């Protein structure tokens, strides 16, 4: 995922986050000092990472770690490698992580990291040196009880394994709990791959009747990566139909439902979804405007904006990507009566299973996939229902409902801690 700063609908992503916060405090009073504190991260750290390139030259990369808020627990959030990654993007994502962990009810705060780099231009050796360099510069602020990074865009389990190894070399910490999203044989958790898509299904299932959707839904998914594919499979396994799905090059449509197994094989062989025999081709633009019960943006941000929000014909939207709907589009959809299940709730299954990984590492335990999902389900239900209750109580949308849930949890902890410090 990458925040497209060139999109004319997009301001600075951090300003978008603050605009969302402003909308919430208009409908509910919170302690003013708490909100003022929440407008800035605890700290944002910028680092230079020197890397000896394969041709012998030295290149310096710019890296970041934003530690936004740790009222509820250690800072938690992924590290992004992208050529356009910059501090405002990382700050915005760290702010949303703070809220997401609070909505999910896990004892973690919010953080995010990144490096401005196009990883496709690096050799494997250079990528490893860069990743180890990120840890060398930041080791003193990281730690299982301090700050726990994870993968994000273009960072993989293998990169997490290099980072965890570098951290262990520098600090002697052998728990492995400083990085989540590691490979299974290096302390990773069962179920992490499916967690975001399946967690999204659990959230949907909990809210389905309340948001007026039928028992058997026609679902449209944008994105054919980890989240999109796992979400599509979870919906099909539970009796719903996925009538359209796309990757970056375009999508396919079949009113009777797509065969995901065949589609995955087809994509593996052909590298694209187009011309799949079990469906008709359609563009990403048309896919978003397809009539359906549920639309799931699971690719990247700002895809639903002022230019197309009025054309959406879904009965509801489940945001599995981070930030797929701009604040302007949000207002349009709200007025049209299309419920949006917000990202900080809908895709929080991923960070919840990351938290399970951290806990297993600290206790030196290994939980089965069944144990993981049995723990995940009630947590997603609880978060969904508390969000819905807030939205109803304040006659507002589910995004503001989720923000209220998060702000109450973080605010209560911050105020209690402050009073405790004064004693
Ligand atoms: P991924 O890289 O595995 O997949 C992204 C998919 O989006 C790919 O199929 C790609 O082809 C598609 N895509 C790219 N450009 C597109 C375009 N223009 N139109 C349509 N599709 C396009 O990424 P992912 O891990 O599945 O993440 C998807 C989204 O979910 C991101 O916003 C990410 O931040 C968010 N998210 C992921 C997780 C997780 O656990 N992986 C957790 C929370 C949120």
XYZ file of C-alpha atoms and ligand atoms in Angstrom:
467
model
C 0.000 0.000 0.000
C 1.184 3.472 -0.744
C -0.410 6.837 -0.068
C -0.715 8.599 -3.385
C 0.170 12.194 -2.628
C -0.408 13.148 -6.259
C -4.101 12.359 -6.076
C -5.878 15.686 -6.172
C -8.267 14.452 -3.491
C -5.417 13.809 -1.154
C -3.928 16.324 1.184
C -1.181 15.403 3.548
C -2.230 12.008 5.021
C -1.476 13.151 8.537
C -3.834 16.100 8.016
C -6.464 13.566 6.909
C -6.048 11.718 10.184
C -6.368 14.970 12.134
C -9.466 15.910 10.072
C -11.039 12.606 11.128
C -10.185 13.388 14.749
C -11.743 16.864 14.439
C -14.995 15.350 13.170
C -15.164 13.057 16.203
C -14.561 15.720 18.831
C -17.406 17.714 17.304
C -19.881 15.045 18.390
C -18.318 13.942 21.670
C -16.405 15.799 24.346
C -13.037 14.475 25.383
C -10.508 15.868 27.821
C -8.907 18.751 25.901
C -5.367 18.086 27.077
C -5.662 14.462 26.014
C -6.758 15.460 22.493
C -3.962 18.046 22.289
C -1.424 15.360 23.211
C -2.883 13.033 20.594
C -2.194 15.551 17.828
C 1.521 14.810 17.896
C 3.500 11.586 18.192
C 5.513 10.941 21.353
C 8.553 11.082 19.082
C 9.468 10.824 15.464
C 12.931 9.609 14.724
C 14.708 10.125 11.415
C 17.833 8.169 10.654
C 20.436 7.904 7.907
C 21.327 4.364 6.937
C 24.621 3.943 5.073
C 24.701 0.867 2.833
C 27.759 -0.422 0.991
C 26.307 -1.276 -2.407
C 27.366 -4.315 -4.434
C 29.387 -2.081 -6.803
C 31.470 -0.804 -3.878
C 29.795 2.629 -3.661
C 28.229 3.976 -0.473
C 24.585 4.999 -0.533
C 22.707 6.713 2.305
C 19.012 5.914 2.793
C 16.571 7.919 4.869
C 14.681 5.908 7.490
C 12.022 6.631 10.104
C 10.378 5.348 13.221
C 7.392 7.183 14.618
C 6.438 6.226 18.175
C 2.993 7.713 18.371
C 1.415 6.725 21.651
C 2.110 3.987 24.209
C -0.645 4.545 26.754
C -2.012 1.032 26.206
C 1.281 -0.831 25.700
C 4.479 -0.942 23.628
C 4.429 0.987 20.332
C 3.319 -1.412 17.585
C 3.339 -1.023 13.823
C 4.917 -2.077 10.565
C 7.929 -0.860 8.606
C 7.290 0.275 5.051
C 9.825 0.300 2.211
C 8.656 2.563 -0.608
C 10.230 5.161 -2.857
C 7.648 7.792 -1.836
C 7.518 6.983 1.881
C 7.974 10.162 3.892
C 7.468 11.341 7.438
C 3.827 12.517 7.118
C 2.758 9.175 5.722
C 4.538 7.330 8.539
C 3.058 9.690 11.152
C -0.459 9.176 9.795
C -0.084 5.407 9.770
C 1.315 5.492 13.320
C -1.692 7.536 14.468
C -4.102 5.034 12.883
C -2.170 2.118 14.453
C -2.683 3.727 17.870
C -6.431 3.754 17.286
C -6.518 0.311 15.671
C -4.824 -1.425 18.610
C -7.223 0.326 20.983
C -10.290 -0.698 18.913
C -9.085 -4.321 18.829
C -8.657 -4.232 22.614
C -5.013 -5.360 22.600
C -2.437 -3.999 25.074
C -0.375 -2.244 22.427
C 0.236 1.352 21.432
C 0.804 2.743 17.958
C 3.911 3.201 15.865
C 5.108 2.917 12.304
C 8.415 2.879 10.473
C 9.794 3.176 7.018
C 12.618 3.736 4.612
C 12.495 5.844 1.464
C 13.629 3.208 -1.007
C 12.411 1.237 -3.983
C 13.367 -2.240 -2.775
C 13.093 -3.645 -6.313
C 16.231 -1.690 -7.159
C 18.289 -3.409 -4.448
C 19.999 -6.784 -4.576
C 19.117 -9.248 -1.812
C 22.419 -8.494 -0.105
C 21.799 -4.718 -0.222
C 18.265 -5.231 1.118
C 19.635 -7.251 4.039
C 22.292 -4.595 4.798
C 19.639 -1.859 4.699
C 17.327 -3.816 7.026
C 20.117 -4.577 9.486
C 21.186 -0.914 9.267
C 17.656 0.228 10.221
C 17.912 -1.895 13.376
C 21.464 -0.739 14.235
C 20.300 2.880 14.247
C 17.126 2.206 16.234
C 17.981 -0.725 18.537
C 18.042 1.419 21.663
C 14.405 2.516 21.258
C 13.097 -0.948 20.250
C 12.326 -3.902 22.500
C 9.538 -6.301 23.476
C 8.285 -3.919 26.167
C 9.148 -0.717 24.284
C 8.491 -0.803 20.548
C 7.571 -3.831 18.424
C 7.762 -3.398 14.617
C 6.251 -5.698 11.984
C 6.120 -5.995 8.189
C 4.204 -3.532 6.036
C 4.338 -2.677 2.361
C 7.340 -4.385 0.694
C 8.733 -5.787 3.936
C 8.516 -9.547 4.289
C 8.837 -12.255 6.967
C 12.415 -12.769 5.733
C 13.219 -9.088 6.403
C 11.703 -9.455 9.897
C 13.965 -12.466 10.491
C 17.083 -10.382 9.535
C 15.925 -7.575 11.782
C 15.172 -9.865 14.741
C 18.596 -11.474 14.294
C 20.356 -8.084 14.188
C 18.469 -6.944 17.281
C 19.456 -10.155 19.133
C 23.135 -9.620 18.153
C 23.144 -6.039 19.440
C 21.147 -6.489 22.644
C 21.434 -10.180 23.493
C 17.627 -10.436 23.585
C 16.690 -13.960 22.549
C 12.902 -13.808 22.952
C 12.343 -12.823 19.305
C 9.442 -10.732 20.585
C 10.773 -7.398 19.280
C 9.595 -8.110 15.727
C 6.366 -9.804 14.657
C 5.468 -11.228 11.248
C 8.505 -13.518 11.328
C 8.620 -16.781 9.346
C 6.968 -19.706 11.170
C 10.282 -21.494 11.764
C 11.778 -18.313 13.253
C 9.157 -17.658 15.910
C 6.288 -16.497 13.678
C 2.670 -17.301 14.526
C 0.329 -19.771 12.894
C -2.578 -17.994 11.207
C -0.826 -14.634 10.643
C -1.166 -14.923 6.845
C -4.944 -15.392 6.998
C -5.558 -13.108 9.966
C -6.466 -9.824 8.258
C -8.821 -11.336 5.661
C -10.466 -13.735 8.095
C -10.649 -11.101 10.840
C -12.399 -8.846 8.307
C -14.935 -11.587 7.696
C -15.535 -11.984 11.456
C -16.191 -8.231 11.751
C -18.577 -8.302 8.784
C -20.394 -11.365 10.137
C -20.879 -9.698 13.486
C -22.393 -6.557 11.891
C -24.159 -8.071 8.855
C -27.724 -7.881 10.100
C -27.234 -4.521 11.806
C -26.026 -2.924 8.578
C -28.932 -4.415 6.661
C -27.192 -7.057 4.549
C -28.750 -10.393 3.496
C -27.640 -13.827 4.724
C -26.011 -14.617 1.385
C -24.159 -11.624 0.014
C -22.778 -10.793 -3.395
C -19.290 -9.508 -2.655
C -16.854 -7.472 -4.783
C -13.171 -7.372 -3.789
C -10.488 -4.976 -5.016
C -7.028 -6.463 -4.549
C -5.651 -9.939 -5.126
C -2.886 -9.917 -2.515
C -2.700 -11.380 0.957
C -5.752 -9.543 2.264
C -8.000 -9.679 -0.815
C -7.477 -13.384 -1.483
C -7.866 -14.456 2.143
C -10.958 -12.304 2.575
C -12.524 -13.682 -0.636
C -11.864 -17.244 0.483
C -13.312 -16.603 3.950
C -16.518 -15.175 2.451
C -16.909 -18.103 0.021
C -16.257 -20.702 2.763
C -19.127 -19.102 4.680
C -21.677 -19.301 1.864
C -21.304 -15.882 0.204
C -20.490 -15.272 -3.447
C -17.528 -13.283 -4.695
C -18.841 -11.891 -7.985
C -15.820 -9.722 -8.879
C -12.176 -9.374 -7.881
C -9.205 -7.471 -9.307
C -5.471 -6.956 -9.165
C -3.553 -3.868 -10.301
C -4.094 -4.714 -13.981
C -7.861 -5.246 -13.815
C -10.440 -7.737 -12.694
C -12.986 -10.416 -13.545
C -16.735 -10.612 -12.980
C -19.170 -13.534 -12.767
C -22.689 -12.910 -11.461
C -22.912 -16.558 -10.299
C -19.747 -16.289 -8.220
C -16.074 -16.797 -9.088
C -14.179 -20.012 -8.446
C -11.299 -18.715 -6.279
C -9.244 -21.927 -6.438
C -9.205 -21.850 -10.231
C -8.581 -18.113 -10.222
C -5.547 -18.425 -7.927
C -4.097 -21.122 -10.225
C -4.847 -18.972 -13.271
C -3.107 -15.939 -11.785
C -0.085 -18.057 -10.834
C 0.246 -19.302 -14.415
C -0.602 -16.084 -16.267
C 0.491 -13.376 -13.836
C -2.852 -11.592 -14.283
C -6.591 -12.189 -13.872
C -7.740 -10.951 -17.272
C -9.192 -13.431 -19.779
C -9.967 -15.962 -17.034
C -12.551 -18.300 -18.576
C -14.792 -18.375 -15.540
C -15.671 -14.675 -15.792
C -15.771 -11.489 -17.862
C -13.014 -8.857 -17.771
C -13.668 -5.549 -16.058
C -11.552 -2.538 -15.145
C -10.760 -1.513 -11.572
C -12.848 1.593 -12.121
C -15.907 -0.443 -13.118
C -15.287 -2.975 -10.374
C -15.712 -0.305 -7.719
C -18.993 0.784 -9.301
C -20.410 -2.756 -9.612
C -23.807 -3.366 -8.021
C -23.335 -5.706 -5.050
C -24.158 -6.192 -1.377
C -20.651 -5.643 -0.075
C -17.644 -3.883 -1.594
C -14.238 -4.702 -0.089
C -11.375 -2.387 -1.058
C -8.312 -4.491 -0.175
C -5.566 -2.930 -2.295
C -4.507 0.609 -1.451
C -5.693 4.025 -0.291
C -7.876 6.790 -1.744
C -9.522 4.525 -4.349
C -12.962 5.833 -3.339
C -12.849 9.616 -3.504
C -14.881 12.631 -4.570
C -14.781 11.551 -8.214
C -16.470 8.157 -7.799
C -18.176 8.070 -4.376
C -21.507 8.991 -5.958
C -21.240 6.079 -8.377
C -20.837 3.395 -5.707
C -23.712 0.883 -5.926
C -22.717 -1.396 -3.054
C -25.084 -1.660 -0.078
C -22.130 -1.504 2.325
C -18.310 -1.239 2.317
C -15.770 -3.173 4.393
C -12.413 -1.325 4.384
C -9.676 -3.943 4.478
C -7.036 -1.683 2.906
C -5.753 1.179 5.049
C -7.405 4.468 4.109
C -9.194 3.429 0.871
C -11.873 6.138 1.303
C -11.006 9.862 1.449
C -12.713 12.036 4.117
C -14.719 13.772 1.337
C -15.960 10.446 -0.037
C -16.805 9.333 3.494
C -19.270 12.225 3.800
C -20.853 11.424 0.419
C -21.316 7.752 1.341
C -22.744 8.674 4.748
C -25.323 10.924 3.070
C -26.155 8.165 0.584
C -26.794 5.817 3.542
C -24.017 3.375 2.600
C -22.477 2.037 5.827
C -18.668 1.878 5.861
C -16.976 -0.542 8.242
C -13.744 1.415 8.872
C -10.196 0.126 8.435
C -9.210 0.583 12.087
C -11.878 -1.994 12.937
C -12.189 -4.111 9.785
C -8.492 -4.923 9.255
C -7.484 -5.131 12.918
C -7.340 -8.954 12.782
C -3.790 -8.652 11.441
C -2.334 -6.699 14.318
C -4.307 -8.819 16.787
C -2.555 -11.978 15.580
C 0.758 -10.059 15.612
C 0.040 -9.407 19.275
C -0.570 -13.163 19.724
C 2.862 -13.778 18.140
C 4.483 -11.368 20.621
C 2.744 -13.109 23.509
C 3.778 -16.596 22.321
C 7.407 -15.420 21.969
C 7.468 -13.920 25.463
C 5.955 -17.056 27.001
C 7.945 -19.376 24.730
C 4.726 -21.047 23.558
C 3.351 -22.166 20.191
C -0.377 -21.940 19.609
C -2.168 -23.834 16.846
C -4.044 -22.051 14.085
C -7.310 -23.200 15.678
C -6.295 -21.724 19.045
C -5.375 -18.466 17.315
C -8.674 -18.114 15.444
C -10.688 -19.185 18.509
C -9.110 -16.251 20.344
C -9.490 -13.863 17.406
C -13.233 -14.381 16.813
C -14.596 -13.074 20.155
C -12.205 -10.112 20.048
C -13.392 -9.074 16.569
C -17.037 -9.538 17.650
C -16.535 -7.412 20.712
C -14.790 -4.611 18.795
C -17.493 -4.638 16.092
C -20.382 -4.543 18.545
C -18.881 -1.799 20.709
C -18.231 0.272 17.557
C -21.819 -0.233 16.424
C -23.171 0.738 19.841
C -21.216 4.007 19.764
C -22.337 4.813 16.223
C -25.948 4.299 17.295
C -25.624 6.239 20.518
C -24.095 9.260 18.765
C -26.205 8.883 15.575
C -23.070 8.769 13.503
C -21.126 6.509 11.161
C -19.105 3.446 12.150
C -15.781 5.291 11.614
C -16.643 7.843 14.260
C -18.046 4.980 16.382
C -14.671 3.209 16.197
C -12.746 6.431 16.925
C -14.890 7.014 20.018
C -14.187 3.460 21.232
C -10.435 3.966 20.741
C -10.314 7.464 22.221
C -12.225 6.390 25.322
C -9.833 3.491 25.903
C -6.650 5.512 25.310
C -7.931 8.609 27.104
C -9.011 6.706 30.189
C -5.588 5.089 30.462
C -3.729 8.372 29.922
C -5.791 10.236 32.499
C -5.444 7.384 35.050
C -1.671 7.244 34.507
C -1.407 11.011 34.896
C -3.359 11.004 38.164
C -1.220 8.139 39.370
C 1.961 10.116 38.558
C 0.665 13.106 40.541
C 0.212 11.021 43.709
P -0.422 -7.129 -1.177
O 0.757 -6.405 -1.695
O -0.311 -8.574 -0.823
O -1.649 -7.009 -2.229
C -2.074 -5.806 -2.782
C -2.971 -6.119 -3.950
O -3.455 -4.901 -4.483
C -2.274 -6.838 -5.108
O -3.130 -7.832 -5.609
C -2.126 -5.763 -6.153
O -2.171 -6.294 -7.466
C -3.382 -4.962 -5.875
N -3.299 -3.635 -6.453
C -2.247 -2.801 -6.526
N -2.575 -1.716 -7.220
C -3.873 -1.872 -7.576
C -4.797 -1.104 -8.326
N -4.413 0.045 -8.880
N -6.045 -1.572 -8.450
C -6.416 -2.746 -7.923
N -5.589 -3.521 -7.246
C -4.345 -3.094 -7.068
O -0.923 -6.276 0.069
P -1.846 -6.749 1.259
O -0.996 -7.208 2.386
O -2.928 -7.645 0.737
O -2.453 -5.347 1.714
C -3.552 -4.757 1.053
C -4.050 -3.607 1.881
O -4.426 -4.049 3.179
C -3.043 -2.489 2.142
O -3.751 -1.268 2.225
C -2.481 -2.836 3.507
O -1.922 -1.706 4.188
C -3.744 -3.312 4.176
N -3.502 -4.143 5.352
C -2.807 -5.298 5.250
C -2.640 -6.088 6.374
C -1.934 -7.411 6.294
O -1.963 -8.141 7.283
N -1.350 -7.790 5.158
C -3.149 -5.667 7.624
C -3.860 -4.479 7.706
C -4.034 -3.713 6.543
